[in-house]
Structure formats: structure tokens, C-alpha cells
Backbone as JSON Lines, residues from 0, in Angstrom:
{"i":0,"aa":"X","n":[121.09,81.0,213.71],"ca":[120.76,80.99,212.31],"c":[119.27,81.24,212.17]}
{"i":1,"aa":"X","n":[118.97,82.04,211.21],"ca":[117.66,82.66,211.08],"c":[117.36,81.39,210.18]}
{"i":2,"aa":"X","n":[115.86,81.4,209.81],"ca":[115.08,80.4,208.44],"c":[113.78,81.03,208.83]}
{"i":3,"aa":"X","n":[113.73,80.94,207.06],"ca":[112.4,81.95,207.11],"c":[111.86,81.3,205.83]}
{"i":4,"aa":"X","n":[110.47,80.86,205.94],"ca":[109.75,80.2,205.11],"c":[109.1,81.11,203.75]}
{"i":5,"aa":"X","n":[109.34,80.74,202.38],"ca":[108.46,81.84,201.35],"c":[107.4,81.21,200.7]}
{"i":6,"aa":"X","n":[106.55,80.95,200.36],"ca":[105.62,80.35,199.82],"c":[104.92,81.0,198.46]}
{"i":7,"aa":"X","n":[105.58,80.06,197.86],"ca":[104.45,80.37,195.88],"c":[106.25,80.47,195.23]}
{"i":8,"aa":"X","n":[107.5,81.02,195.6],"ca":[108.36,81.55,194.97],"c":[109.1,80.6,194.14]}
{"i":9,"aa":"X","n":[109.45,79.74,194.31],"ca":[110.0,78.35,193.99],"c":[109.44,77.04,194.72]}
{"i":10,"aa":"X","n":[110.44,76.37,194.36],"ca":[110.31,74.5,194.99],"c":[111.74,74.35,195.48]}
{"i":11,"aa":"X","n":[111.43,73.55,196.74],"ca":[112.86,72.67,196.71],"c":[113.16,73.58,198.16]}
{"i":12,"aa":"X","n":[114.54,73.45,198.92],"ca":[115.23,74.18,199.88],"c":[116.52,74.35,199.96]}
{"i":13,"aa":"X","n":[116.78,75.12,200.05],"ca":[117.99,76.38,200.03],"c":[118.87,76.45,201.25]}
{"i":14,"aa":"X","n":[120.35,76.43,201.28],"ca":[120.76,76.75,202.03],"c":[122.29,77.32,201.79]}
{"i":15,"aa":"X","n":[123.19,77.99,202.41],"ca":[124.59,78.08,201.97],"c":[125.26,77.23,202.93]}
{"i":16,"aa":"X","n":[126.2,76.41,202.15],"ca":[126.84,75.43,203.04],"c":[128.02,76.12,203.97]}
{"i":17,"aa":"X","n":[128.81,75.76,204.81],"ca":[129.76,76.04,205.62],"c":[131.0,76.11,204.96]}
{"i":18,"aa":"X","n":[131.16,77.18,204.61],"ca":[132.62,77.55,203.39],"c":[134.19,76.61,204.24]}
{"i":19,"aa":"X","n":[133.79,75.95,205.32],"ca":[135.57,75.59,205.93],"c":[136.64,76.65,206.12]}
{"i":20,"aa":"X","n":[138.01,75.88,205.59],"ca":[138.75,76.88,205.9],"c":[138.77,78.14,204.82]}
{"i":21,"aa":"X","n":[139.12,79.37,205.29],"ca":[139.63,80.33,204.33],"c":[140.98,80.9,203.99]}
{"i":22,"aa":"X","n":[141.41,81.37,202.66],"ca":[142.83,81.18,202.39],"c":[143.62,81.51,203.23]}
{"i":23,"aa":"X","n":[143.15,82.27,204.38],"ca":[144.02,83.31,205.39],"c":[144.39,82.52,206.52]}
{"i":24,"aa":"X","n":[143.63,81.26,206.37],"ca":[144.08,80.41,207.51],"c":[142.58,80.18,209.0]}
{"i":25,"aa":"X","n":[142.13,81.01,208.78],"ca":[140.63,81.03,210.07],"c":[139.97,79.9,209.58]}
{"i":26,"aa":"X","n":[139.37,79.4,210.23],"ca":[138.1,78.71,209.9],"c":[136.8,79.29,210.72]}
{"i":27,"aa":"X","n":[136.08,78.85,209.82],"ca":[134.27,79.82,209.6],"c":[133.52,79.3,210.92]}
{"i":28,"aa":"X","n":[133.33,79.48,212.13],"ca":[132.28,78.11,212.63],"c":[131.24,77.65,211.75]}
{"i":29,"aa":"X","n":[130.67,76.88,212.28],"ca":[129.55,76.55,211.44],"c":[128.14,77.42,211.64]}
{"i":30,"aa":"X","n":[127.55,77.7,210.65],"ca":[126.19,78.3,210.58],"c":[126.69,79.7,210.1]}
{"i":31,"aa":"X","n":[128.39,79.77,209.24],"ca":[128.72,81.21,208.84],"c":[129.38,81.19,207.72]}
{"i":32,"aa":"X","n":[130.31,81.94,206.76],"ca":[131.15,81.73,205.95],"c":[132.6,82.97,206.13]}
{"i":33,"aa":"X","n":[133.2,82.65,205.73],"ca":[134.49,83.94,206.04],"c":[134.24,84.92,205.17]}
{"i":34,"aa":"X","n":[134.33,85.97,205.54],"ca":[133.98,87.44,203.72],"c":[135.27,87.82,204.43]}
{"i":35,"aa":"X","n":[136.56,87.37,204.99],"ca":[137.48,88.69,204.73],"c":[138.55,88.45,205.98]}
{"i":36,"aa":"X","n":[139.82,88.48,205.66],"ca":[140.64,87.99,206.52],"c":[140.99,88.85,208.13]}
{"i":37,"aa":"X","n":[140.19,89.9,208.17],"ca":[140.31,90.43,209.29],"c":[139.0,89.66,210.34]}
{"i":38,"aa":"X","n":[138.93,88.64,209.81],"ca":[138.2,87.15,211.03],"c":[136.43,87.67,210.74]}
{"i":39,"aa":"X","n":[136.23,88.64,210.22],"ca":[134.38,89.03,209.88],"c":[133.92,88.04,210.0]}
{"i":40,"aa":"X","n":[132.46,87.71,210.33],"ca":[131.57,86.24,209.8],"c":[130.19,87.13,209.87]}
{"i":41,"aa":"X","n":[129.66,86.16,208.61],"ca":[128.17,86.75,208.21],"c":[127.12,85.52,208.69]}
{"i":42,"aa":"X","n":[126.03,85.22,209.18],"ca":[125.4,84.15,210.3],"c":[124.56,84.38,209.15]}
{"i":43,"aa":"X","n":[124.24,83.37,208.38],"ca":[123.67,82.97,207.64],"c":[121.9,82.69,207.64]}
{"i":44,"aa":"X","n":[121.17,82.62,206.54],"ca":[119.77,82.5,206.82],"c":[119.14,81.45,205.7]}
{"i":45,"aa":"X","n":[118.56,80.3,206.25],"ca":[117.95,79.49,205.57],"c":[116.47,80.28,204.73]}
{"i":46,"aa":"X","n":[116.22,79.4,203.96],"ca":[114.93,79.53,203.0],"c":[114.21,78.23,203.02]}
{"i":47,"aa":"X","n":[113.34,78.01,203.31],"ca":[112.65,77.17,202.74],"c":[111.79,77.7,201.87]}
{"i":48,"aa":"X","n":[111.82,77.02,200.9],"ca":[110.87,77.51,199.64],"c":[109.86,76.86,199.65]}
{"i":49,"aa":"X","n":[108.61,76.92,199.59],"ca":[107.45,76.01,199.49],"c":[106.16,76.51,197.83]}
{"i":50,"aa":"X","n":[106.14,75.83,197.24],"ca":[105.17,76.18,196.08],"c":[103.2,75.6,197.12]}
{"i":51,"aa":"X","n":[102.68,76.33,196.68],"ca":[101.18,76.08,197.09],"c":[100.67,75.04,196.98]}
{"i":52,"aa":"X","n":[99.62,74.52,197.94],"ca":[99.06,73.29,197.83],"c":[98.2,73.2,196.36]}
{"i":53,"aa":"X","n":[97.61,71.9,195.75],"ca":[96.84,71.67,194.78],"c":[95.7,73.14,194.53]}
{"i":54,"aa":"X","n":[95.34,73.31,193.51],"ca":[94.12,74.37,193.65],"c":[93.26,73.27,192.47]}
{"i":55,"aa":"X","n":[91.88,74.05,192.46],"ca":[90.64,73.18,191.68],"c":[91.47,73.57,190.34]}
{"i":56,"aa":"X","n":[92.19,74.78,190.23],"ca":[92.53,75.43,188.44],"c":[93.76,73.75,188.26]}
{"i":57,"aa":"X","n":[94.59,73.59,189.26],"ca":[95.59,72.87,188.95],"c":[94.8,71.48,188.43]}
{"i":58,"aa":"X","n":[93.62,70.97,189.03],"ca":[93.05,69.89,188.24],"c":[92.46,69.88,187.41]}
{"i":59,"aa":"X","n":[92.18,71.24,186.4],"ca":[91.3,71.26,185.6],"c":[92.19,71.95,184.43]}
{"i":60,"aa":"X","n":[93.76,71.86,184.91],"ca":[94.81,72.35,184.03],"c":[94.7,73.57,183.34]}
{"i":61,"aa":"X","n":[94.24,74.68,184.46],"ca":[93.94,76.31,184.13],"c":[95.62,77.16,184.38]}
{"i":62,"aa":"X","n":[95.42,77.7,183.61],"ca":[96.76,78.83,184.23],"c":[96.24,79.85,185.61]}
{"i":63,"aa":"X","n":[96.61,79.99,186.48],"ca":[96.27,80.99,187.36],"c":[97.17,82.17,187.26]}
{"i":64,"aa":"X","n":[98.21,82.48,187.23],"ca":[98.53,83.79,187.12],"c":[98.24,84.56,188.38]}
{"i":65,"aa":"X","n":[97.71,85.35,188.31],"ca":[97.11,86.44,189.53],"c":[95.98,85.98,190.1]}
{"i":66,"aa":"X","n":[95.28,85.11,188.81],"ca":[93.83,85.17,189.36],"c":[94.29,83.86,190.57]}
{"i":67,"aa":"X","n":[92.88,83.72,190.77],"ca":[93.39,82.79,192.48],"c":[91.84,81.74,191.74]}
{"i":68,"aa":"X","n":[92.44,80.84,192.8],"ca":[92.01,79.49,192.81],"c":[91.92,78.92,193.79]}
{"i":69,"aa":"X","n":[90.91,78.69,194.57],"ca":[90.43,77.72,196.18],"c":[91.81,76.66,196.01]}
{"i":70,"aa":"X","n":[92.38,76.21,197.24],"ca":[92.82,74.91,197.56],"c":[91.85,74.17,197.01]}
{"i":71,"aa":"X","n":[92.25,72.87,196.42],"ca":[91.44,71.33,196.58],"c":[91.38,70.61,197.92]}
{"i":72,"aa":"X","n":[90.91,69.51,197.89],"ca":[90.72,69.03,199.49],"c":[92.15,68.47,199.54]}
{"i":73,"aa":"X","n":[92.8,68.09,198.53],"ca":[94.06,67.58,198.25],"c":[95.02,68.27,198.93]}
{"i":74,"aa":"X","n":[94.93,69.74,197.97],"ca":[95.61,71.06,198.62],"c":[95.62,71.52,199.7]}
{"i":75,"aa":"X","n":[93.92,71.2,200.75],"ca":[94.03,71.52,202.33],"c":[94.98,70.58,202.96]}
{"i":76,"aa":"X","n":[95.14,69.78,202.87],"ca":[95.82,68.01,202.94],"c":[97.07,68.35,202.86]}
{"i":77,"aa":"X","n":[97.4,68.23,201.61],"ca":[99.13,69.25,201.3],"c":[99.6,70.22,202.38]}
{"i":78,"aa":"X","n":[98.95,71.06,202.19],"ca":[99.24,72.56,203.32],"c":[98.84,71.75,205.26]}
{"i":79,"aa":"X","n":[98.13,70.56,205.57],"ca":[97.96,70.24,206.62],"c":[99.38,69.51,207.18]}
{"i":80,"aa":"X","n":[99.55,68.52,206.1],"ca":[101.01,67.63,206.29],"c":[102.37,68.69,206.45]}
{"i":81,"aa":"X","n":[102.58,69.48,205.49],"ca":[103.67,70.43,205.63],"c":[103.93,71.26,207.34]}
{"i":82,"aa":"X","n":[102.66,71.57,207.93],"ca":[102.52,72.1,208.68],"c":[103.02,71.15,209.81]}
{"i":83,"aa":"X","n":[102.5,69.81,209.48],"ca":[102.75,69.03,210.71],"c":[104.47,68.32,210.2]}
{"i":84,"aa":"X","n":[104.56,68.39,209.2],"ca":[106.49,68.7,209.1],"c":[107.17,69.58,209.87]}
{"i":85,"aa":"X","n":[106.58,70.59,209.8],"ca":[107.27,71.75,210.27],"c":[107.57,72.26,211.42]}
{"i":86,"aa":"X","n":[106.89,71.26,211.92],"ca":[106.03,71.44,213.36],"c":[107.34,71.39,214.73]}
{"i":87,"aa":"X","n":[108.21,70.76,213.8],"ca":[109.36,70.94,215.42],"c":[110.64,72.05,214.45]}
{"i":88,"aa":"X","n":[110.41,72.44,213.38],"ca":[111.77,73.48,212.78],"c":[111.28,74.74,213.57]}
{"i":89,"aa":"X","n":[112.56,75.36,213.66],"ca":[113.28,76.42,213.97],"c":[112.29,77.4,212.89]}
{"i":90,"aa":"X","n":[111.49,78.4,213.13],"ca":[111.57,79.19,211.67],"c":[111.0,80.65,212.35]}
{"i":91,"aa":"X","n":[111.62,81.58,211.65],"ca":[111.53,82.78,212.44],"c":[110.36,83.63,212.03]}
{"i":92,"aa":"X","n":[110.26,83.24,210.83],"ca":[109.28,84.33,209.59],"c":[108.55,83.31,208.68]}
{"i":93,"aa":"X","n":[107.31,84.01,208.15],"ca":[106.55,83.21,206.75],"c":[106.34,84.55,206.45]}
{"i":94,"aa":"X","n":[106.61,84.27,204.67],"ca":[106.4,85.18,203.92],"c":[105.6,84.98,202.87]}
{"i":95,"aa":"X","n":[104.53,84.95,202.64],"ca":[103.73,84.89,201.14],"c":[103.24,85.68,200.36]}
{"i":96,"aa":"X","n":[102.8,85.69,199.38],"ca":[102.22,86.42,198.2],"c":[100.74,86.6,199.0]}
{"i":97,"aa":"X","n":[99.82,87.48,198.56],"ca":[98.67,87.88,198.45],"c":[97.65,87.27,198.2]}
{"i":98,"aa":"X","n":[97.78,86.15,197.4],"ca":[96.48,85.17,196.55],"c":[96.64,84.13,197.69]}
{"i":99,"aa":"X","n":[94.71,84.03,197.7],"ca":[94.44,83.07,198.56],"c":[95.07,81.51,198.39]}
{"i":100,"aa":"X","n":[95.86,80.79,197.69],"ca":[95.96,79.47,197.54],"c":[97.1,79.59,198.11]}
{"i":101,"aa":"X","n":[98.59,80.88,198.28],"ca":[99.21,81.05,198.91],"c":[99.29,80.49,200.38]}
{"i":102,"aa":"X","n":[98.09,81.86,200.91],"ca":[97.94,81.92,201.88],"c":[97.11,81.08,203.2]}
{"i":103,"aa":"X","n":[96.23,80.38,201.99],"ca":[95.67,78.66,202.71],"c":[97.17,77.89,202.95]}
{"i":104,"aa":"X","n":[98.14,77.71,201.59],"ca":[99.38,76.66,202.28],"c":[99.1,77.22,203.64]}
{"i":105,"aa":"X","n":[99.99,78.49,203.57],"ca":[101.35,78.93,204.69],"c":[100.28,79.11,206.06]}
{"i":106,"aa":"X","n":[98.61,79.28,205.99],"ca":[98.11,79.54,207.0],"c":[98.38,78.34,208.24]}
{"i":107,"aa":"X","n":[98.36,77.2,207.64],"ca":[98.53,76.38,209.04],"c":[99.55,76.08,209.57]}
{"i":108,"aa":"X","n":[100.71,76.2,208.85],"ca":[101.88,75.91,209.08],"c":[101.99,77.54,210.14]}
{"i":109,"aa":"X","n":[101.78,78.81,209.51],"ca":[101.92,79.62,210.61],"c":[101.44,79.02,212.13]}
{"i":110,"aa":"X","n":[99.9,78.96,212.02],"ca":[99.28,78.48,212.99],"c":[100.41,77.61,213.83]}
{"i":111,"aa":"X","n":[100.29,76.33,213.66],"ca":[101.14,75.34,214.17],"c":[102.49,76.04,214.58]}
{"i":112,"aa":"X","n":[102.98,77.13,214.02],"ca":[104.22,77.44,214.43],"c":[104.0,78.93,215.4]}
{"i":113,"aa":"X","n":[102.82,79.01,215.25],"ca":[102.48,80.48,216.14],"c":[103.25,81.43,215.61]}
{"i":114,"aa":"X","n":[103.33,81.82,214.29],"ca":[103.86,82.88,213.64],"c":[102.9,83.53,212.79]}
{"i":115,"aa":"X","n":[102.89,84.81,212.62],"ca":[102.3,85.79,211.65],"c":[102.38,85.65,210.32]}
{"i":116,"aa":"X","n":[101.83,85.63,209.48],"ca":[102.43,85.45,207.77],"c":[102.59,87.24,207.41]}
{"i":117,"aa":"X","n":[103.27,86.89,206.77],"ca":[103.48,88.37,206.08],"c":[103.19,88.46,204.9]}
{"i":118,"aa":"X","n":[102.72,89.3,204.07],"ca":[101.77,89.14,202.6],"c":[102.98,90.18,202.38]}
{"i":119,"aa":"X","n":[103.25,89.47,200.61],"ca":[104.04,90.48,199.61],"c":[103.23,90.18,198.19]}
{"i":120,"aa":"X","n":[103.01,90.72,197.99],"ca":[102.55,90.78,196.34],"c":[103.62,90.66,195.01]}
{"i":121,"aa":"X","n":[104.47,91.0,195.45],"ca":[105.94,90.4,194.45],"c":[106.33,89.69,194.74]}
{"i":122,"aa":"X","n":[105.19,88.23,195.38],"ca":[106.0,87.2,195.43],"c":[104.43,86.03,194.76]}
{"i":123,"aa":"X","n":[103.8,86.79,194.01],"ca":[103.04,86.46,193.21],"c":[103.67,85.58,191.64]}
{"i":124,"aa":"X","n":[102.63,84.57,191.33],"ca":[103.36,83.93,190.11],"c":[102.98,85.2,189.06]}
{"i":125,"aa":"X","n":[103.81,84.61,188.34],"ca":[103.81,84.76,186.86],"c":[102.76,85.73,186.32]}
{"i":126,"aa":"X","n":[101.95,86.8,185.76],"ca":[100.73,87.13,185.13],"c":[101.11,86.61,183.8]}
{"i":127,"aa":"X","n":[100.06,86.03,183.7],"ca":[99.38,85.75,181.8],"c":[98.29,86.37,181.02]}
{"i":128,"aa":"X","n":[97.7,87.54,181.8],"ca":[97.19,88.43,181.02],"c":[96.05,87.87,181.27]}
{"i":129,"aa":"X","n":[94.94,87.57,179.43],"ca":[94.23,86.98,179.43],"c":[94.1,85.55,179.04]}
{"i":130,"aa":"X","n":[94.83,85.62,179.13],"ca":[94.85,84.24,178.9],"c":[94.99,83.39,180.58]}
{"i":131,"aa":"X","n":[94.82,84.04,181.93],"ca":[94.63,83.21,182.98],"c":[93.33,83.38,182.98]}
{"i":132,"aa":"X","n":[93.19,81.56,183.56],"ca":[91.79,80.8,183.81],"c":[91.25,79.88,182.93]}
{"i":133,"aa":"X","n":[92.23,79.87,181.57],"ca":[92.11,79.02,180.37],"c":[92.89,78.33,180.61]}
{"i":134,"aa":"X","n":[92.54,76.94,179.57],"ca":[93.3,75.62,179.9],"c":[94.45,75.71,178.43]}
{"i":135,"aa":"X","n":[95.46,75.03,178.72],"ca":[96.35,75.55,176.87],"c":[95.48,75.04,175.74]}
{"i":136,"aa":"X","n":[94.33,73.69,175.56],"ca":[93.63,74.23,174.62],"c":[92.58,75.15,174.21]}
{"i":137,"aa":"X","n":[92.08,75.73,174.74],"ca":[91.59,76.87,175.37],"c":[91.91,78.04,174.57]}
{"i":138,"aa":"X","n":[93.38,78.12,174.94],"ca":[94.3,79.59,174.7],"c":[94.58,78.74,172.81]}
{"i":139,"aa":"X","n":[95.16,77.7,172.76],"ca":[95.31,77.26,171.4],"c":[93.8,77.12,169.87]}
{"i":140,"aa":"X","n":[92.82,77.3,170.6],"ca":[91.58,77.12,169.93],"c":[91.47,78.86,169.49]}
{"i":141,"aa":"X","n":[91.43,79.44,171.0],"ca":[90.96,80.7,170.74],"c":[91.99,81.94,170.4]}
{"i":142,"aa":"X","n":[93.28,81.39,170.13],"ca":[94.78,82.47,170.0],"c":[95.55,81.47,169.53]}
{"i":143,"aa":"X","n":[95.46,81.06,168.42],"ca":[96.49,79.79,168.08],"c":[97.76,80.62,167.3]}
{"i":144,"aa":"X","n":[97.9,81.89,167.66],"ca":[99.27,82.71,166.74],"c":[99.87,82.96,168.03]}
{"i":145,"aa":"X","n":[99.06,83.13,169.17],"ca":[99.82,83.32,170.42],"c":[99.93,81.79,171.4]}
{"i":146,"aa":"X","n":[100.15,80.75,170.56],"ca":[99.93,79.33,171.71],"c":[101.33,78.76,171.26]}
């Protein structure tokens, strides 16, 4: 079974459970599901999803969007512990977005796992235009038809 870490895309972790038996009578081993009574099996691939450690914008309640934002010491801390979670899983791949607060998480956890990160840019949050780097009163003072 593959697992491959994404970082910034969601929260939480992902997996497909072990479908059991199928109507045809086979059963799936585990780590597969049945697609089809001529006995097929598809070997399944975990996700762990990880959202980014703290950034200075997250304590000062900024939108980031594209723009990027340093880790906090909080956030190096965050991204240090995860790493040392991770530290005995199975994981084949890290995949992150482009912006540095990304790529501080997933950097140590690569490290610790002696894996490469791989940068995607469509796995970037959200854009808010101009309105990233403002706090919502901010955007409500200065665009209160768009807040």
C-alpha cells in the first residue's frame, strides 16, 4: 500500500476501508477492494492530509491566499512534532504547494523521512485577490459592499 503525504489541501486523514466480501462471492484481501467479478483488485493508496503549521498572518488574523507568511515559532514547533509523528510511517511521497509556510511544514517531516517534497502550485489555498494580507476588519472598513 502506497501513502503519500499532501500538505495545505485539507485537514484530517483519508483512507478507503476494506470493501469485505463482494456480491460474486471473492473476498478483497486487505489493503484492496473488488471492482469486478473476474477476481481484479485495485491496492489502494493512503493520504494523509496535513494543513500548514501556524504563520505570523494566522496570529494577526490576515487572509493569506497566495501571498505567504513565515511559520511562527509555534508553526516551526507544529511542523517539528508532526515530523517526529511521522517518523516510523510508511510514506512513499510528499506533495506540497509552492508557498513557503507549506513548504517549512512538509520540510522536516521530508527530512526525517529522507524523502524529496514535490512542489505543485494547484495545491495552493484559496486566492482572495486584494483583499489578501488584510484582517476581515480591514476588508469590512475599507469594502464594506464586498465584506
Amino acid at each position: 500500500m502506497e501513502t503519500g503525504i499532501v500538505v495545505e489541501a485539507a485537514v484530517g486523514f483519508a483512507t478507503l476501508p476494506d470493501r469485505g466480501e463482494a456480491c460474486c462471492g471473492h473476498r478483497a484481501p486487505a489493503g484492496t477492494f473488488h471492482v469486478g467479478c473476474r477476481g481484479a483488485q485495485t491496492t489502494l493508496t493512503n493520504f494523509l492530509l496535513l494543513r500548514h503549521g501556524e504563520t505570523l498572518w494566522n496570529l494577526e488574523g490576515r487572509l493569506q491566499g497566495w501571498q505567504d507568511s513565515p511559520l511562527s515559532d509555534a508553526g516551526r514547533a507544529q511542523a517539528d512534532a508532526l515530523a517526529a509523528r511521522l517518523a516510523g510511517e510508511r510514506v512513499d511521497a510528499i506533495v506540497t504547494s509552492d508557498l513557503g509556510r507549506t513548504r517549512g511544514t512538509a520540510a522536516p517531516i521530508a527530512a526525517r523521512l529522507g524523502l524529496a517534497l514535490q512542489l505543485d502550485a494547484g495545491l495552493r489555498e484559496r486566492c482572495y485577490g486584494e483583499f489578501e494580507s488584510m484582517t476581515w476588519p480591514e476588508i469590512e472598513r475599507a469594502r464594506p459592499r464586498d465584506y
